[in-house]
Amino acid sequence: MVEIGGKPILWHIMKIYAAHGIDEFIVCLGYKGYLIKEYFANYYLHTCDVTFDLASGDMEVHRSSTEPWRVTLVDTGEQTMTGGRLKRALPYVGGEDFCFTYGDGVADIDISALIAFHKEQGCLATVTSVQPPGRFGALDVEGDRVRRFEEKPPGDHGATNGGFFVLSPGVDRYLKDSSTVWEQEPVRGLAEDGELACYRHNGFWQPMDTLRDRHVLEELWDSGSAPWRVWD
């Protein structure tokens, strides 16, 4: 619920998916999940022009800018690990492929292309690989002279898990219980079984793990050219 540009980062992530026609969401709740429930319980009202008749208690809505979303909020436990949360959410998914991501990172990823890639691979899971942004300026030094300087270049060229998965319901057999960490046994097992495909995203990706990360995202949003703003 940490805000970027006055909106929770969760909202930004949902807008990325909605830009590609996805309007049904399942949110796994844990610590202070009631705040997310309260946010969505009041979301329609907060996005409306409205008249309250205080004498009668009536409410008249004049205009709404609410997105046409269906949001299911699932209490998955404060101590439940990532794989356990996924397991508890699966009953609400149904029998079709679905997208799965974390609640703290944004990207200008082409969700439609990601989903199409997953279907082409015929695997149970697809992970999006990204190259993390570098934190510091890089020096190319020869002897006592700097030959090249690059301010905050991409990372060390190693790919990492950027979230933005696409999964098929069959992943359930890799999920044991609430203590299951998705990024450990399940993902390793999928990889060993040849059931994990990799979609390479070479564009913008930024997690919000620290206050510094938040400041970076806030500055990008305030600039009017936030790369992850792929919606109108």
PDB file of C-alpha atoms in Angstrom:
ATOM      1  CA  MET A   1       0.000   0.000   0.000  1.00  0.00           C
ATOM      2  CA  VAL A   2       3.029   2.311  -0.145  1.00  0.00           C
ATOM      3  CA  GLU A   3       2.046   5.100  -2.497  1.00  0.00           C
ATOM      4  CA  ILE A   4       3.647   6.317  -5.695  1.00  0.00           C
ATOM      5  CA  GLY A   5       2.033   9.443  -7.088  1.00  0.00           C
ATOM      6  CA  GLY A   6      -0.758   9.205  -4.536  1.00  0.00           C
ATOM      7  CA  LYS A   7      -1.713   5.646  -5.508  1.00  0.00           C
ATOM      8  CA  PRO A   8      -0.622   2.377  -3.841  1.00  0.00           C
ATOM      9  CA  ILE A   9       1.992   0.468  -5.793  1.00  0.00           C
ATOM     10  CA  LEU A  10      -0.561  -2.366  -5.881  1.00  0.00           C
ATOM     11  CA  TRP A  11      -2.782  -0.104  -7.998  1.00  0.00           C
ATOM     12  CA  HIS A  12       0.108   0.604 -10.389  1.00  0.00           C
ATOM     13  CA  ILE A  13       0.735  -3.125 -10.849  1.00  0.00           C
ATOM     14  CA  MET A  14      -2.946  -3.799 -11.498  1.00  0.00           C
ATOM     15  CA  LYS A  15      -3.037  -0.984 -14.067  1.00  0.00           C
ATOM     16  CA  ILE A  16      -0.143  -2.621 -15.938  1.00  0.00           C
ATOM     17  CA  TYR A  17      -2.160  -5.824 -16.262  1.00  0.00           C
ATOM     18  CA  ALA A  18      -5.409  -3.982 -17.017  1.00  0.00           C
ATOM     19  CA  ALA A  19      -3.719  -2.253 -19.962  1.00  0.00           C
ATOM     20  CA  HIS A  20      -3.582  -5.734 -21.515  1.00  0.00           C
ATOM     21  CA  GLY A  21      -7.235  -6.579 -20.904  1.00  0.00           C
ATOM     22  CA  ILE A  22      -6.893  -8.332 -17.545  1.00  0.00           C
ATOM     23  CA  ASP A  23      -9.602  -7.127 -15.173  1.00  0.00           C
ATOM     24  CA  GLU A  24      -9.923  -9.954 -12.625  1.00  0.00           C
ATOM     25  CA  PHE A  25      -7.480  -9.959  -9.731  1.00  0.00           C
ATOM     26  CA  ILE A  26      -6.794 -12.066  -6.666  1.00  0.00           C
ATOM     27  CA  VAL A  27      -4.791 -10.354  -3.944  1.00  0.00           C
ATOM     28  CA  CYS A  28      -3.121 -12.493  -1.265  1.00  0.00           C
ATOM     29  CA  LEU A  29      -3.409 -10.704   2.063  1.00  0.00           C
ATOM     30  CA  GLY A  30      -1.114 -10.993   5.039  1.00  0.00           C
ATOM     31  CA  TYR A  31       0.205  -8.321   7.378  1.00  0.00           C
ATOM     32  CA  LYS A  32      -2.387  -5.540   7.774  1.00  0.00           C
ATOM     33  CA  GLY A  33      -4.505  -7.088   5.050  1.00  0.00           C
ATOM     34  CA  TYR A  34      -7.481  -5.186   6.435  1.00  0.00           C
ATOM     35  CA  LEU A  35      -6.005  -1.984   5.006  1.00  0.00           C
ATOM     36  CA  ILE A  36      -6.202  -3.437   1.505  1.00  0.00           C
ATOM     37  CA  LYS A  37      -9.778  -4.565   2.165  1.00  0.00           C
ATOM     38  CA  GLU A  38     -10.706  -1.078   3.329  1.00  0.00           C
ATOM     39  CA  TYR A  39      -9.029   0.461   0.278  1.00  0.00           C
ATOM     40  CA  PHE A  40     -11.053  -1.569  -2.182  1.00  0.00           C
ATOM     41  CA  ALA A  41     -14.237  -1.391  -0.106  1.00  0.00           C
ATOM     42  CA  ASN A  42     -14.149   2.402  -0.487  1.00  0.00           C
ATOM     43  CA  TYR A  43     -12.526   2.570  -3.909  1.00  0.00           C
ATOM     44  CA  TYR A  44     -15.751   3.082  -5.879  1.00  0.00           C
ATOM     45  CA  LEU A  45     -16.843   5.920  -3.624  1.00  0.00           C
ATOM     46  CA  HIS A  46     -13.452   7.603  -3.765  1.00  0.00           C
ATOM     47  CA  THR A  47     -13.486   7.643  -7.580  1.00  0.00           C
ATOM     48  CA  CYS A  48     -16.966   9.149  -7.903  1.00  0.00           C
ATOM     49  CA  ASP A  49     -18.529  12.567  -7.995  1.00  0.00           C
ATOM     50  CA  VAL A  50     -21.299  12.111  -5.475  1.00  0.00           C
ATOM     51  CA  THR A  51     -24.103  13.965  -3.676  1.00  0.00           C
ATOM     52  CA  PHE A  52     -25.083  12.960  -0.136  1.00  0.00           C
ATOM     53  CA  ASP A  53     -28.548  13.865   1.104  1.00  0.00           C
ATOM     54  CA  LEU A  54     -27.831  14.036   4.806  1.00  0.00           C
ATOM     55  CA  ALA A  55     -31.494  14.260   5.759  1.00  0.00           C
ATOM     56  CA  SER A  56     -32.585  11.115   3.947  1.00  0.00           C
ATOM     57  CA  GLY A  57     -29.278   9.275   3.955  1.00  0.00           C
ATOM     58  CA  ASP A  58     -29.461   8.886   0.167  1.00  0.00           C
ATOM     59  CA  MET A  59     -26.422   8.977  -2.093  1.00  0.00           C
ATOM     60  CA  GLU A  60     -26.441   9.971  -5.756  1.00  0.00           C
ATOM     61  CA  VAL A  61     -23.483   9.108  -7.956  1.00  0.00           C
ATOM     62  CA  HIS A  62     -22.943  11.530 -10.848  1.00  0.00           C
ATOM     63  CA  ARG A  63     -19.746  10.279 -12.429  1.00  0.00           C
ATOM     64  CA  SER A  64     -17.382   7.418 -11.750  1.00  0.00           C
ATOM     65  CA  SER A  65     -13.858   6.806 -12.981  1.00  0.00           C
ATOM     66  CA  THR A  66     -13.688   3.373 -11.391  1.00  0.00           C
ATOM     67  CA  GLU A  67     -11.945   0.671 -13.395  1.00  0.00           C
ATOM     68  CA  PRO A  68     -14.096  -2.343 -14.372  1.00  0.00           C
ATOM     69  CA  TRP A  69     -12.174  -4.684 -12.098  1.00  0.00           C
ATOM     70  CA  ARG A  70     -13.282  -7.700 -10.106  1.00  0.00           C
ATOM     71  CA  VAL A  71     -10.992  -7.997  -7.076  1.00  0.00           C
ATOM     72  CA  THR A  72     -10.922 -11.018  -4.764  1.00  0.00           C
ATOM     73  CA  LEU A  73      -9.085 -10.509  -1.485  1.00  0.00           C
ATOM     74  CA  VAL A  74      -7.890 -13.706   0.176  1.00  0.00           C
ATOM     75  CA  ASP A  75      -6.585 -13.854   3.736  1.00  0.00           C
ATOM     76  CA  THR A  76      -3.546 -16.101   3.331  1.00  0.00           C
ATOM     77  CA  GLY A  77      -2.052 -15.595   6.801  1.00  0.00           C
ATOM     78  CA  GLU A  78       0.564 -13.230   8.187  1.00  0.00           C
ATOM     79  CA  GLN A  79       3.323 -15.855   8.411  1.00  0.00           C
ATOM     80  CA  THR A  80       2.528 -17.763   5.212  1.00  0.00           C
ATOM     81  CA  MET A  81       5.348 -17.918   2.668  1.00  0.00           C
ATOM     82  CA  THR A  82       5.027 -17.037  -1.012  1.00  0.00           C
ATOM     83  CA  GLY A  83       4.303 -20.587  -2.200  1.00  0.00           C
ATOM     84  CA  GLY A  84       1.801 -21.088   0.587  1.00  0.00           C
ATOM     85  CA  ARG A  85      -0.023 -17.912  -0.403  1.00  0.00           C
ATOM     86  CA  LEU A  86      -0.200 -19.093  -3.990  1.00  0.00           C
ATOM     87  CA  LYS A  87      -1.593 -22.453  -2.863  1.00  0.00           C
ATOM     88  CA  ARG A  88      -4.334 -20.761  -0.828  1.00  0.00           C
ATOM     89  CA  ALA A  89      -5.291 -18.562  -3.772  1.00  0.00           C
ATOM     90  CA  LEU A  90      -5.538 -21.367  -6.352  1.00  0.00           C
ATOM     91  CA  PRO A  91      -9.159 -22.327  -5.497  1.00  0.00           C
ATOM     92  CA  TYR A  92     -10.203 -18.865  -6.674  1.00  0.00           C
ATOM     93  CA  VAL A  93      -8.311 -19.107  -9.956  1.00  0.00           C
ATOM     94  CA  GLY A  94     -10.210 -21.862 -11.741  1.00  0.00           C
ATOM     95  CA  GLY A  95      -8.829 -24.212 -14.343  1.00  0.00           C
ATOM     96  CA  GLU A  96      -7.042 -21.787 -16.646  1.00  0.00           C
ATOM     97  CA  ASP A  97      -3.618 -20.230 -16.959  1.00  0.00           C
ATOM     98  CA  PHE A  98      -3.103 -17.133 -14.827  1.00  0.00           C
ATOM     99  CA  CYS A  99      -0.593 -14.385 -14.112  1.00  0.00           C
ATOM    100  CA  PHE A 100       1.236 -14.253 -10.797  1.00  0.00           C
ATOM    101  CA  THR A 101       3.510 -11.516  -9.488  1.00  0.00           C
ATOM    102  CA  TYR A 102       4.776  -9.743  -6.405  1.00  0.00           C
ATOM    103  CA  GLY A 103       3.295  -6.603  -4.910  1.00  0.00           C
ATOM    104  CA  ASP A 104       6.396  -4.439  -4.953  1.00  0.00           C
ATOM    105  CA  GLY A 105       7.731  -4.118  -8.500  1.00  0.00           C
ATOM    106  CA  VAL A 106       6.742  -2.386 -11.731  1.00  0.00           C
ATOM    107  CA  ALA A 107       7.878  -2.767 -15.333  1.00  0.00           C
ATOM    108  CA  ASP A 108       6.975  -1.776 -18.866  1.00  0.00           C
ATOM    109  CA  ILE A 109       6.576  -5.463 -19.689  1.00  0.00           C
ATOM    110  CA  ASP A 110       4.331  -6.551 -22.563  1.00  0.00           C
ATOM    111  CA  ILE A 111       1.931  -8.762 -20.619  1.00  0.00           C
ATOM    112  CA  SER A 112       0.149  -9.912 -23.785  1.00  0.00           C
ATOM    113  CA  ALA A 113       3.433 -11.097 -25.293  1.00  0.00           C
ATOM    114  CA  LEU A 114       4.354 -12.800 -22.025  1.00  0.00           C
ATOM    115  CA  ILE A 115       1.095 -14.762 -21.963  1.00  0.00           C
ATOM    116  CA  ALA A 116       1.454 -15.730 -25.620  1.00  0.00           C
ATOM    117  CA  PHE A 117       5.018 -16.900 -24.962  1.00  0.00           C
ATOM    118  CA  HIS A 118       3.852 -19.075 -22.068  1.00  0.00           C
ATOM    119  CA  LYS A 119       1.233 -20.756 -24.236  1.00  0.00           C
ATOM    120  CA  GLU A 120       3.791 -21.418 -26.965  1.00  0.00           C
ATOM    121  CA  GLN A 121       6.185 -23.083 -24.525  1.00  0.00           C
ATOM    122  CA  GLY A 122       3.666 -25.593 -23.202  1.00  0.00           C
ATOM    123  CA  CYS A 123       5.237 -25.463 -19.722  1.00  0.00           C
ATOM    124  CA  LEU A 124       3.556 -25.238 -16.353  1.00  0.00           C
ATOM    125  CA  ALA A 125       5.342 -21.996 -15.512  1.00  0.00           C
ATOM    126  CA  THR A 126       7.039 -19.036 -17.147  1.00  0.00           C
ATOM    127  CA  VAL A 127       9.235 -16.606 -15.243  1.00  0.00           C
ATOM    128  CA  THR A 128      10.209 -13.175 -16.507  1.00  0.00           C
ATOM    129  CA  SER A 129      13.940 -12.573 -16.390  1.00  0.00           C
ATOM    130  CA  VAL A 130      15.223  -9.031 -15.984  1.00  0.00           C
ATOM    131  CA  GLN A 131      18.536  -7.289 -15.554  1.00  0.00           C
ATOM    132  CA  PRO A 132      18.519  -5.255 -12.336  1.00  0.00           C
ATOM    133  CA  PRO A 133      19.487  -1.603 -12.599  1.00  0.00           C
ATOM    134  CA  GLY A 134      22.901  -0.716 -11.240  1.00  0.00           C
ATOM    135  CA  ARG A 135      23.017   1.356  -8.058  1.00  0.00           C
ATOM    136  CA  PHE A 136      26.265   3.207  -8.648  1.00  0.00           C
ATOM    137  CA  GLY A 137      28.237   4.816 -11.431  1.00  0.00           C
ATOM    138  CA  ALA A 138      30.705   2.503 -13.190  1.00  0.00           C
ATOM    139  CA  LEU A 139      34.347   3.341 -13.881  1.00  0.00           C
ATOM    140  CA  ASP A 140      36.394   1.750 -16.654  1.00  0.00           C
ATOM    141  CA  VAL A 141      39.943   2.272 -15.354  1.00  0.00           C
ATOM    142  CA  GLU A 142      43.201   1.704 -17.185  1.00  0.00           C
ATOM    143  CA  GLY A 143      46.267   2.355 -15.054  1.00  0.00           C
ATOM    144  CA  ASP A 144      45.639   5.647 -13.274  1.00  0.00           C
ATOM    145  CA  ARG A 145      43.213   7.006 -15.851  1.00  0.00           C
ATOM    146  CA  VAL A 146      39.463   6.621 -16.150  1.00  0.00           C
ATOM    147  CA  ARG A 147      38.761   5.660 -19.763  1.00  0.00           C
ATOM    148  CA  ARG A 148      35.000   5.571 -19.467  1.00  0.00           C
ATOM    149  CA  PHE A 149      32.373   6.578 -16.926  1.00  0.00           C
ATOM    150  CA  GLU A 150      28.761   5.490 -16.994  1.00  0.00           C
ATOM    151  CA  GLU A 151      26.280   6.757 -14.428  1.00  0.00           C
ATOM    152  CA  LYS A 152      24.180   3.911 -12.967  1.00  0.00           C
ATOM    153  CA  PRO A 153      24.518   1.445 -15.850  1.00  0.00           C
ATOM    154  CA  PRO A 154      22.617  -1.849 -15.956  1.00  0.00           C
ATOM    155  CA  GLY A 155      23.756  -4.464 -13.434  1.00  0.00           C
ATOM    156  CA  ASP A 156      26.364  -7.149 -13.941  1.00  0.00           C
ATOM    157  CA  HIS A 157      24.517  -8.556 -16.979  1.00  0.00           C
ATOM    158  CA  GLY A 158      23.178 -11.445 -14.912  1.00  0.00           C
ATOM    159  CA  ALA A 159      19.487 -12.238 -15.330  1.00  0.00           C
ATOM    160  CA  THR A 160      17.331 -12.399 -12.225  1.00  0.00           C
ATOM    161  CA  ASN A 161      13.754 -13.253 -11.311  1.00  0.00           C
ATOM    162  CA  GLY A 162      11.638 -10.209 -12.082  1.00  0.00           C
ATOM    163  CA  GLY A 163       8.316 -11.722 -11.032  1.00  0.00           C
ATOM    164  CA  PHE A 164       5.575 -11.417 -13.652  1.00  0.00           C
ATOM    165  CA  PHE A 165       5.020 -15.173 -13.915  1.00  0.00           C
ATOM    166  CA  VAL A 166       2.437 -16.969 -15.982  1.00  0.00           C
ATOM    167  CA  LEU A 167       1.349 -20.257 -14.427  1.00  0.00           C
ATOM    168  CA  SER A 168      -0.860 -23.199 -15.263  1.00  0.00           C
ATOM    169  CA  PRO A 169      -3.020 -24.818 -12.547  1.00  0.00           C
ATOM    170  CA  GLY A 170      -0.768 -27.903 -12.553  1.00  0.00           C
ATOM    171  CA  VAL A 171       1.815 -26.015 -10.482  1.00  0.00           C
ATOM    172  CA  ASP A 172      -0.285 -26.996  -7.464  1.00  0.00           C
ATOM    173  CA  ARG A 173       1.571 -30.288  -7.156  1.00  0.00           C
ATOM    174  CA  TYR A 174       4.770 -28.363  -6.397  1.00  0.00           C
ATOM    175  CA  LEU A 175       3.159 -26.511  -3.488  1.00  0.00           C
ATOM    176  CA  LYS A 176       3.095 -28.356  -0.158  1.00  0.00           C
ATOM    177  CA  ASP A 177       1.854 -26.105   2.616  1.00  0.00           C
ATOM    178  CA  SER A 178       2.018 -22.636   4.170  1.00  0.00           C
ATOM    179  CA  SER A 179       5.766 -22.928   4.739  1.00  0.00           C
ATOM    180  CA  THR A 180       6.514 -23.416   1.035  1.00  0.00           C
ATOM    181  CA  VAL A 181       8.703 -20.691  -0.435  1.00  0.00           C
ATOM    182  CA  TRP A 182       7.798 -20.363  -4.108  1.00  0.00           C
ATOM    183  CA  GLU A 183      11.309 -19.319  -5.131  1.00  0.00           C
ATOM    184  CA  GLN A 184      12.900 -22.416  -3.603  1.00  0.00           C
ATOM    185  CA  GLU A 185      11.601 -25.987  -3.971  1.00  0.00           C
ATOM    186  CA  PRO A 186       8.708 -25.237  -6.367  1.00  0.00           C
ATOM    187  CA  VAL A 187      10.683 -23.182  -8.878  1.00  0.00           C
ATOM    188  CA  ARG A 188      13.700 -25.500  -8.616  1.00  0.00           C
ATOM    189  CA  GLY A 189      11.462 -28.517  -9.144  1.00  0.00           C
ATOM    190  CA  LEU A 190       9.786 -26.944 -12.150  1.00  0.00           C
ATOM    191  CA  ALA A 191      13.187 -26.171 -13.651  1.00  0.00           C
ATOM    192  CA  GLU A 192      14.484 -29.712 -13.027  1.00  0.00           C
ATOM    193  CA  ASP A 193      11.364 -31.163 -14.652  1.00  0.00           C
ATOM    194  CA  GLY A 194      11.687 -28.946 -17.717  1.00  0.00           C
ATOM    195  CA  GLU A 195       8.479 -27.124 -16.816  1.00  0.00           C
ATOM    196  CA  LEU A 196       9.896 -23.616 -16.342  1.00  0.00           C
ATOM    197  CA  ALA A 197      10.224 -21.317 -19.337  1.00  0.00           C
ATOM    198  CA  CYS A 198      12.023 -17.962 -19.319  1.00  0.00           C
ATOM    199  CA  TYR A 199      10.588 -14.831 -20.905  1.00  0.00           C
ATOM    200  CA  ARG A 200      13.316 -12.224 -21.328  1.00  0.00           C
ATOM    201  CA  HIS A 201      12.343  -8.643 -20.589  1.00  0.00           C
ATOM    202  CA  ASN A 202      14.991  -6.131 -21.606  1.00  0.00           C
ATOM    203  CA  GLY A 203      13.031  -2.999 -20.780  1.00  0.00           C
ATOM    204  CA  PHE A 204      12.355  -1.088 -17.597  1.00  0.00           C
ATOM    205  CA  TRP A 205      11.987  -2.968 -14.319  1.00  0.00           C
ATOM    206  CA  GLN A 206      12.235  -1.580 -10.818  1.00  0.00           C
ATOM    207  CA  PRO A 207      11.422  -3.185  -7.459  1.00  0.00           C
ATOM    208  CA  MET A 208      10.547  -1.137  -4.406  1.00  0.00           C
ATOM    209  CA  ASP A 209      12.569  -2.827  -1.680  1.00  0.00           C
ATOM    210  CA  THR A 210      13.929   0.284   0.045  1.00  0.00           C
ATOM    211  CA  LEU A 211      13.052   3.911   0.698  1.00  0.00           C
ATOM    212  CA  ARG A 212      15.591   4.811  -1.952  1.00  0.00           C
ATOM    213  CA  ASP A 213      13.686   2.690  -4.466  1.00  0.00           C
ATOM    214  CA  ARG A 214      10.505   4.504  -3.577  1.00  0.00           C
ATOM    215  CA  HIS A 215      12.161   7.859  -4.157  1.00  0.00           C
ATOM    216  CA  VAL A 216      13.370   6.679  -7.573  1.00  0.00           C
ATOM    217  CA  LEU A 217       9.857   5.609  -8.574  1.00  0.00           C
ATOM    218  CA  GLU A 218       8.299   8.786  -7.185  1.00  0.00           C
ATOM    219  CA  GLU A 219      10.722  10.938  -9.170  1.00  0.00           C
ATOM    220  CA  LEU A 220       9.954   9.018 -12.346  1.00  0.00           C
ATOM    221  CA  TRP A 221       6.223   9.407 -11.780  1.00  0.00           C
ATOM    222  CA  ASP A 222       6.521  13.115 -11.039  1.00  0.00           C
ATOM    223  CA  SER A 223       8.535  13.581 -14.229  1.00  0.00           C
ATOM    224  CA  GLY A 224       5.474  12.603 -16.261  1.00  0.00           C
ATOM    225  CA  SER A 225       7.368   9.848 -18.061  1.00  0.00           C
ATOM    226  CA  ALA A 226       7.182   6.861 -15.757  1.00  0.00           C
ATOM    227  CA  PRO A 227       8.179   3.906 -17.997  1.00  0.00           C
ATOM    228  CA  TRP A 228       5.687   1.502 -16.416  1.00  0.00           C
ATOM    229  CA  ARG A 229       2.735   3.787 -17.157  1.00  0.00           C
ATOM    230  CA  VAL A 230       1.608   1.765 -20.169  1.00  0.00           C
ATOM    231  CA  TRP A 231      -2.050   2.779 -19.788  1.00  0.00           C
ATOM    232  CA  ASP A 232      -3.802   5.907 -21.073  1.00  0.00           C
TER     233      ASP A 232
END
